[in-house]
PDB file of C-alpha atoms in Angstrom:
ATOM      1  CA  MET A 228     100.379 126.731  91.201  1.00 76.00           C
ATOM      2  CA  THR A 229      97.337 127.764  91.778  1.00 88.00           C
ATOM      3  CA  TYR A 230      93.717 125.788  93.126  1.00 89.00           C
ATOM      4  CA  SER A 231      90.524 126.708  93.268  1.00 94.00           C
ATOM      5  CA  PRO A 232      88.659 125.764  96.070  1.00 95.00           C
ATOM      6  CA  TYR A 233      86.712 123.135  93.723  1.00 97.00           C
ATOM      7  CA  GLU A 234      90.623 121.862  93.152  1.00 96.00           C
ATOM      8  CA  LYS A 235      91.508 122.337  96.634  1.00 96.00           C
ATOM      9  CA  GLY A 236      88.372 119.991  97.248  1.00 97.00           C
ATOM     10  CA  ILE A 237      89.279 117.390  95.064  1.00 97.00           C
ATOM     11  CA  LEU A 238      92.614 117.384  95.397  1.00 97.00           C
ATOM     12  CA  PHE A 239      92.275 116.780  99.912  1.00 98.00           C
ATOM     13  CA  TYR A 240      89.509 114.130  98.836  1.00 98.00           C
ATOM     14  CA  LEU A 241      91.454 112.128  97.140  1.00 98.00           C
ATOM     15  CA  ARG A 242      94.481 112.384  98.782  1.00 98.00           C
ATOM     16  CA  MET A 243      92.608 110.868 102.512  1.00 98.00           C
ATOM     17  CA  THR A 244      90.906 108.327 100.635  1.00 98.00           C
ATOM     18  CA  MET A 245      93.973 106.912  99.487  1.00 98.00           C
ATOM     19  CA  ALA A 246      95.804 107.840 102.742  1.00 98.00           C
ATOM     20  CA  TRP A 247      92.323 105.683 104.269  1.00 98.00           C
ATOM     21  CA  THR A 248      93.451 103.182 101.132  1.00 98.00           C
ATOM     22  CA  PHE A 249      96.900 102.486 102.892  1.00 98.00           C
ATOM     23  CA  LEU A 250      96.476 102.921 106.034  1.00 98.00           C
ATOM     24  CA  TYR A 251      93.006 100.398 106.463  1.00 97.00           C
ATOM     25  CA  ALA A 252      95.714  97.466 105.012  1.00 95.00           C
ATOM     26  CA  ALA A 253      98.331  98.455 107.781  1.00 96.00           C
ATOM     27  CA  SER A 254      95.893  97.831 109.978  1.00 96.00           C
ATOM     28  CA  HIS A 255      95.416  94.733 108.982  1.00 92.00           C
ATOM     29  CA  GLN A 256      99.102  93.839 108.058  1.00 94.00           C
ATOM     30  CA  VAL A 257     101.164  95.663 111.294  1.00 94.00           C
ATOM     31  CA  PHE A 258      98.431  94.523 113.920  1.00 92.00           C
ATOM     32  CA  VAL A 259      97.881  91.330 112.684  1.00 91.00           C
ATOM     33  CA  PRO A 260     101.380  88.949 113.824  1.00 90.00           C
ATOM     34  CA  SER A 261     100.660  86.188 112.127  1.00 91.00           C
ATOM     35  CA  PHE A 262     100.133  88.570 108.595  1.00 93.00           C
ATOM     36  CA  SER A 263     102.337  86.861 105.637  1.00 93.00           C
ATOM     37  CA  VAL A 264     102.559  87.500 102.072  1.00 92.00           C
ATOM     38  CA  VAL A 265     103.014  83.872 101.486  1.00 92.00           C
ATOM     39  CA  GLY A 266      99.403  83.246 101.516  1.00 86.00           C
ATOM     40  CA  PHE A 267      97.955  85.642  99.341  1.00 85.00           C
ATOM     41  CA  LEU A 268     101.714  86.005  96.839  1.00 87.00           C
ATOM     42  CA  ALA A 269     101.217  81.617  96.645  1.00 82.00           C
ATOM     43  CA  HIS A 270      98.262  81.412  94.663  1.00 83.00           C
ATOM     44  CA  THR A 271      98.953  84.208  91.909  1.00 87.00           C
ATOM     45  CA  LYS A 272      98.057  82.687  88.983  1.00 84.00           C
ATOM     46  CA  THR A 273      99.587  84.696  85.947  1.00 85.00           C
ATOM     47  CA  PHE A 274     103.333  85.785  87.306  1.00 88.00           C
ATOM     48  CA  HIS A 275     103.323  82.197  89.795  1.00 87.00           C
ATOM     49  CA  ASP A 276     106.842  81.934  88.899  1.00 89.00           C
ATOM     50  CA  PHE A 277     107.839  85.099  89.718  1.00 91.00           C
ATOM     51  CA  PHE A 278     106.137  85.951  92.692  1.00 91.00           C
ATOM     52  CA  ALA A 279     107.066  82.738  94.108  1.00 90.00           C
ATOM     53  CA  MET A 280     110.136  83.892  94.661  1.00 92.00           C
ATOM     54  CA  PHE A 281     109.225  86.522  97.021  1.00 92.00           C
ATOM     55  CA  THR A 282     107.656  83.846  99.334  1.00 91.00           C
ATOM     56  CA  THR A 283     110.649  81.576  99.896  1.00 93.00           C
ATOM     57  CA  PRO A 284     111.460  80.807 103.555  1.00 94.00           C
ATOM     58  CA  ALA A 285     114.185  83.608 103.279  1.00 95.00           C
ATOM     59  CA  MET A 286     112.759  86.171 101.769  1.00 95.00           C
ATOM     60  CA  ALA A 287     108.888  86.137 103.125  1.00 94.00           C
ATOM     61  CA  PRO A 288     109.675  87.863 106.448  1.00 95.00           C
ATOM     62  CA  ILE A 289     111.782  90.976 104.715  1.00 96.00           C
ATOM     63  CA  THR A 290     108.276  90.891 101.588  1.00 95.00           C
ATOM     64  CA  THR A 291     105.945  90.967 104.698  1.00 95.00           C
ATOM     65  CA  PHE A 292     107.753  93.624 106.248  1.00 96.00           C
ATOM     66  CA  LEU A 293     107.876  95.937 103.359  1.00 96.00           C
ATOM     67  CA  VAL A 294     104.512  95.811 102.342  1.00 95.00           C
ATOM     68  CA  GLU A 295     102.977  96.111 106.252  1.00 96.00           C
ATOM     69  CA  TYR A 296     105.645  98.820 106.802  1.00 97.00           C
ATOM     70  CA  GLY A 297     105.260 100.153 102.764  1.00 97.00           C
ATOM     71  CA  HIS A 298     101.215 100.234 103.074  1.00 98.00           C
ATOM     72  CA  LEU A 299     101.860 102.233 106.546  1.00 98.00           C
ATOM     73  CA  ALA A 300     104.639 105.270 105.070  1.00 98.00           C
ATOM     74  CA  ILE A 301     102.382 105.367 102.187  1.00 98.00           C
ATOM     75  CA  GLY A 302      99.242 105.802 104.221  1.00 98.00           C
ATOM     76  CA  LEU A 303     100.523 108.071 106.760  1.00 98.00           C
ATOM     77  CA  SER A 304     102.525 109.981 103.502  1.00 98.00           C
ATOM     78  CA  LEU A 305      99.424 110.844 102.175  1.00 98.00           C
ATOM     79  CA  LEU A 306      97.415 111.892 105.751  1.00 98.00           C
ATOM     80  CA  PHE A 307      99.742 114.440 106.327  1.00 98.00           C
ATOM     81  CA  GLY A 308     100.735 115.743 102.657  1.00 97.00           C
ATOM     82  CA  LEU A 309     104.451 115.022 103.398  1.00 97.00           C
ATOM     83  CA  MET A 310     106.407 113.947 100.424  1.00 96.00           C
ATOM     84  CA  VAL A 311     103.396 112.911  99.236  1.00 97.00           C
ATOM     85  CA  ARG A 312     105.045 113.135  94.981  1.00 96.00           C
ATOM     86  CA  VAL A 313     107.669 110.427  96.896  1.00 97.00           C
ATOM     87  CA  SER A 314     105.191 108.152  98.649  1.00 97.00           C
ATOM     88  CA  ALA A 315     102.578 108.288  95.867  1.00 98.00           C
ATOM     89  CA  ALA A 316     105.378 106.789  93.169  1.00 97.00           C
ATOM     90  CA  PHE A 317     106.044 104.262  95.241  1.00 97.00           C
ATOM     91  CA  GLY A 318     101.841 103.663  95.704  1.00 98.00           C
ATOM     92  CA  VAL A 319     101.935 103.268  92.139  1.00 98.00           C
ATOM     93  CA  LEU A 320     104.302 100.990  91.665  1.00 96.00           C
ATOM     94  CA  LEU A 321     102.809  98.635  95.161  1.00 95.00           C
ATOM     95  CA  MET A 322      99.015  99.229  92.903  1.00 96.00           C
ATOM     96  CA  ILE A 323     100.763  97.753  89.600  1.00 95.00           C
ATOM     97  CA  THR A 324     102.462  94.999  90.968  1.00 93.00           C
ATOM     98  CA  TYR A 325      99.181  93.394  92.907  1.00 91.00           C
ATOM     99  CA  TRP A 326      97.334  93.829  89.190  1.00 92.00           C
ATOM    100  CA  PHE A 327      99.881  91.814  88.275  1.00 91.00           C
ATOM    101  CA  ALA A 328      99.532  89.848  90.999  1.00 90.00           C
ATOM    102  CA  HIS A 329      95.809  89.126  90.795  1.00 88.00           C
ATOM    103  CA  MET A 330      95.419  88.550  87.206  1.00 88.00           C
ATOM    104  CA  ASP A 331      94.867  85.381  86.115  1.00 87.00           C
ATOM    105  CA  TRP A 332      95.091  86.894  82.018  1.00 87.00           C
ATOM    106  CA  PRO A 333      93.245  88.888  80.741  1.00 87.00           C
ATOM    107  CA  PHE A 334      91.474  88.558  83.864  1.00 86.00           C
ATOM    108  CA  ILE A 335      91.506  90.329  87.349  1.00 84.00           C
ATOM    109  CA  GLY A 336      91.209  88.275  90.538  1.00 81.00           C
ATOM    110  CA  ASP A 337      87.576  87.341  89.000  1.00 81.00           C
ATOM    111  CA  THR A 338      86.364  86.991  85.700  1.00 84.00           C
ATOM    112  CA  ASN A 339      84.020  90.369  86.214  1.00 87.00           C
ATOM    113  CA  ASN A 340      87.272  92.366  86.510  1.00 87.00           C
ATOM    114  CA  PHE A 341      88.193  91.427  82.672  1.00 92.00           C
ATOM    115  CA  ILE A 342      91.834  93.700  82.141  1.00 91.00           C
ATOM    116  CA  VAL A 343      90.766  96.727  84.367  1.00 93.00           C
ATOM    117  CA  ASP A 344      90.096  96.401  88.189  1.00 91.00           C
ATOM    118  CA  TYR A 345      90.633  98.747  90.620  1.00 94.00           C
ATOM    119  CA  HIS A 346      94.414  98.583  91.304  1.00 95.00           C
ATOM    120  CA  LEU A 347      94.919 101.061  87.836  1.00 96.00           C
ATOM    121  CA  VAL A 348      91.972 103.024  89.146  1.00 97.00           C
ATOM    122  CA  TYR A 349      94.195 103.834  92.455  1.00 98.00           C
ATOM    123  CA  ALA A 350      97.253 103.826  90.726  1.00 98.00           C
ATOM    124  CA  GLY A 351      95.819 106.345  88.036  1.00 98.00           C
ATOM    125  CA  VAL A 352      94.640 108.563  91.058  1.00 98.00           C
ATOM    126  CA  LEU A 353      98.379 108.603  92.728  1.00 98.00           C
ATOM    127  CA  VAL A 354      99.451 109.830  89.792  1.00 98.00           C
ATOM    128  CA  TYR A 355      97.067 111.947  89.253  1.00 98.00           C
ATOM    129  CA  LEU A 356      98.497 113.469  93.284  1.00 97.00           C
ATOM    130  CA  ILE A 357     101.332 113.501  92.314  1.00 97.00           C
ATOM    131  CA  ALA A 358     101.321 115.472  88.885  1.00 96.00           C
ATOM    132  CA  LYS A 359      98.462 117.851  90.987  1.00 96.00           C
ATOM    133  CA  LYS A 360     101.511 118.317  94.115  1.00 94.00           C
ATOM    134  CA  ALA A 361      98.725 117.293  96.516  1.00 96.00           C
ATOM    135  CA  GLY A 362     100.773 117.750  99.012  1.00 95.00           C
ATOM    136  CA  HIS A 363     100.272 121.508  98.909  1.00 95.00           C
ATOM    137  CA  VAL A 364      96.765 121.289  99.242  1.00 96.00           C
ATOM    138  CA  PHE A 365      96.317 121.031 102.914  1.00 96.00           C
ATOM    139  CA  GLY A 366      99.235 119.257 103.793  1.00 96.00           C
ATOM    140  CA  LEU A 367     102.825 119.705 104.675  1.00 96.00           C
ATOM    141  CA  ASP A 368     104.629 119.802 101.361  1.00 95.00           C
ATOM    142  CA  ALA A 369     104.045 123.535 101.247  1.00 92.00           C
ATOM    143  CA  TRP A 370     105.713 123.664 104.671  1.00 94.00           C
ATOM    144  CA  ALA A 371     108.623 121.594 103.763  1.00 94.00           C
ATOM    145  CA  GLU A 372     109.014 123.169 100.770  1.00 92.00           C
ATOM    146  CA  ASN A 373     109.555 126.850 102.643  1.00 91.00           C
ATOM    147  CA  LEU A 374     112.083 125.008 104.745  1.00 92.00           C
ATOM    148  CA  THR A 375     116.397 126.608 104.606  1.00 93.00           C
ATOM    149  CA  PHE A 376     116.965 123.199 104.526  1.00 93.00           C
ATOM    150  CA  VAL A 377     114.855 122.253 101.300  1.00 90.00           C
ATOM    151  CA  ARG A 378     115.822 125.605  99.868  1.00 91.00           C
ATOM    152  CA  THR A 379     119.736 125.596 100.953  1.00 93.00           C
ATOM    153  CA  HIS A 380     120.069 121.977  99.267  1.00 92.00           C
ATOM    154  CA  PRO A 381     117.763 121.715  95.786  1.00 89.00           C
ATOM    155  CA  ALA A 382     118.301 118.441  95.320  1.00 91.00           C
ATOM    156  CA  LEU A 383     115.323 117.777  97.662  1.00 89.00           C
ATOM    157  CA  LYS A 384     113.193 120.144  96.519  1.00 88.00           C
ATOM    158  CA  PRO A 385     111.327 116.842  94.069  1.00 86.00           C
ATOM    159  CA  LEU A 386     110.460 115.080  97.053  1.00 86.00           C
ATOM    160  CA  VAL A 387     108.427 118.151  98.558  1.00 87.00           C
ATOM    161  CA  ALA A 388     107.910 120.418  95.317  1.00 74.00           C
TER     162      ALA A 388
END
């Protein structure tokens, strides 16, 4: 894919700002021993019964671990531009999940957000990063795509292409 200097700048900027978003979230989760998803998920409204199953004593530690280290892994992937298509896809899944979790239909979070909030905007940015192969712009995806191991295993190419 060929990028203009302007497009490279935009893609790099969007990738870095999304990396910051996930890494900043991870810093408040991974490095805070008392963090748990239970506090947040216990207050969901529209799909409370669905999200409540992730707050049970058996599931809460697993859900908390996945959220903490999911944010960290997505953020690092976006920061270094390695496997951006994979991490951005998981980021979209998280953003849509958070959108549902914040929902008090038709409001999202509070009455200032009618149907659309920043979670859907972030999901849209992540989809754009996937479509434009943003990991190839000042990232490691272009390097990884040319590795002998990836070239001899074509099934791996979509991870970095």
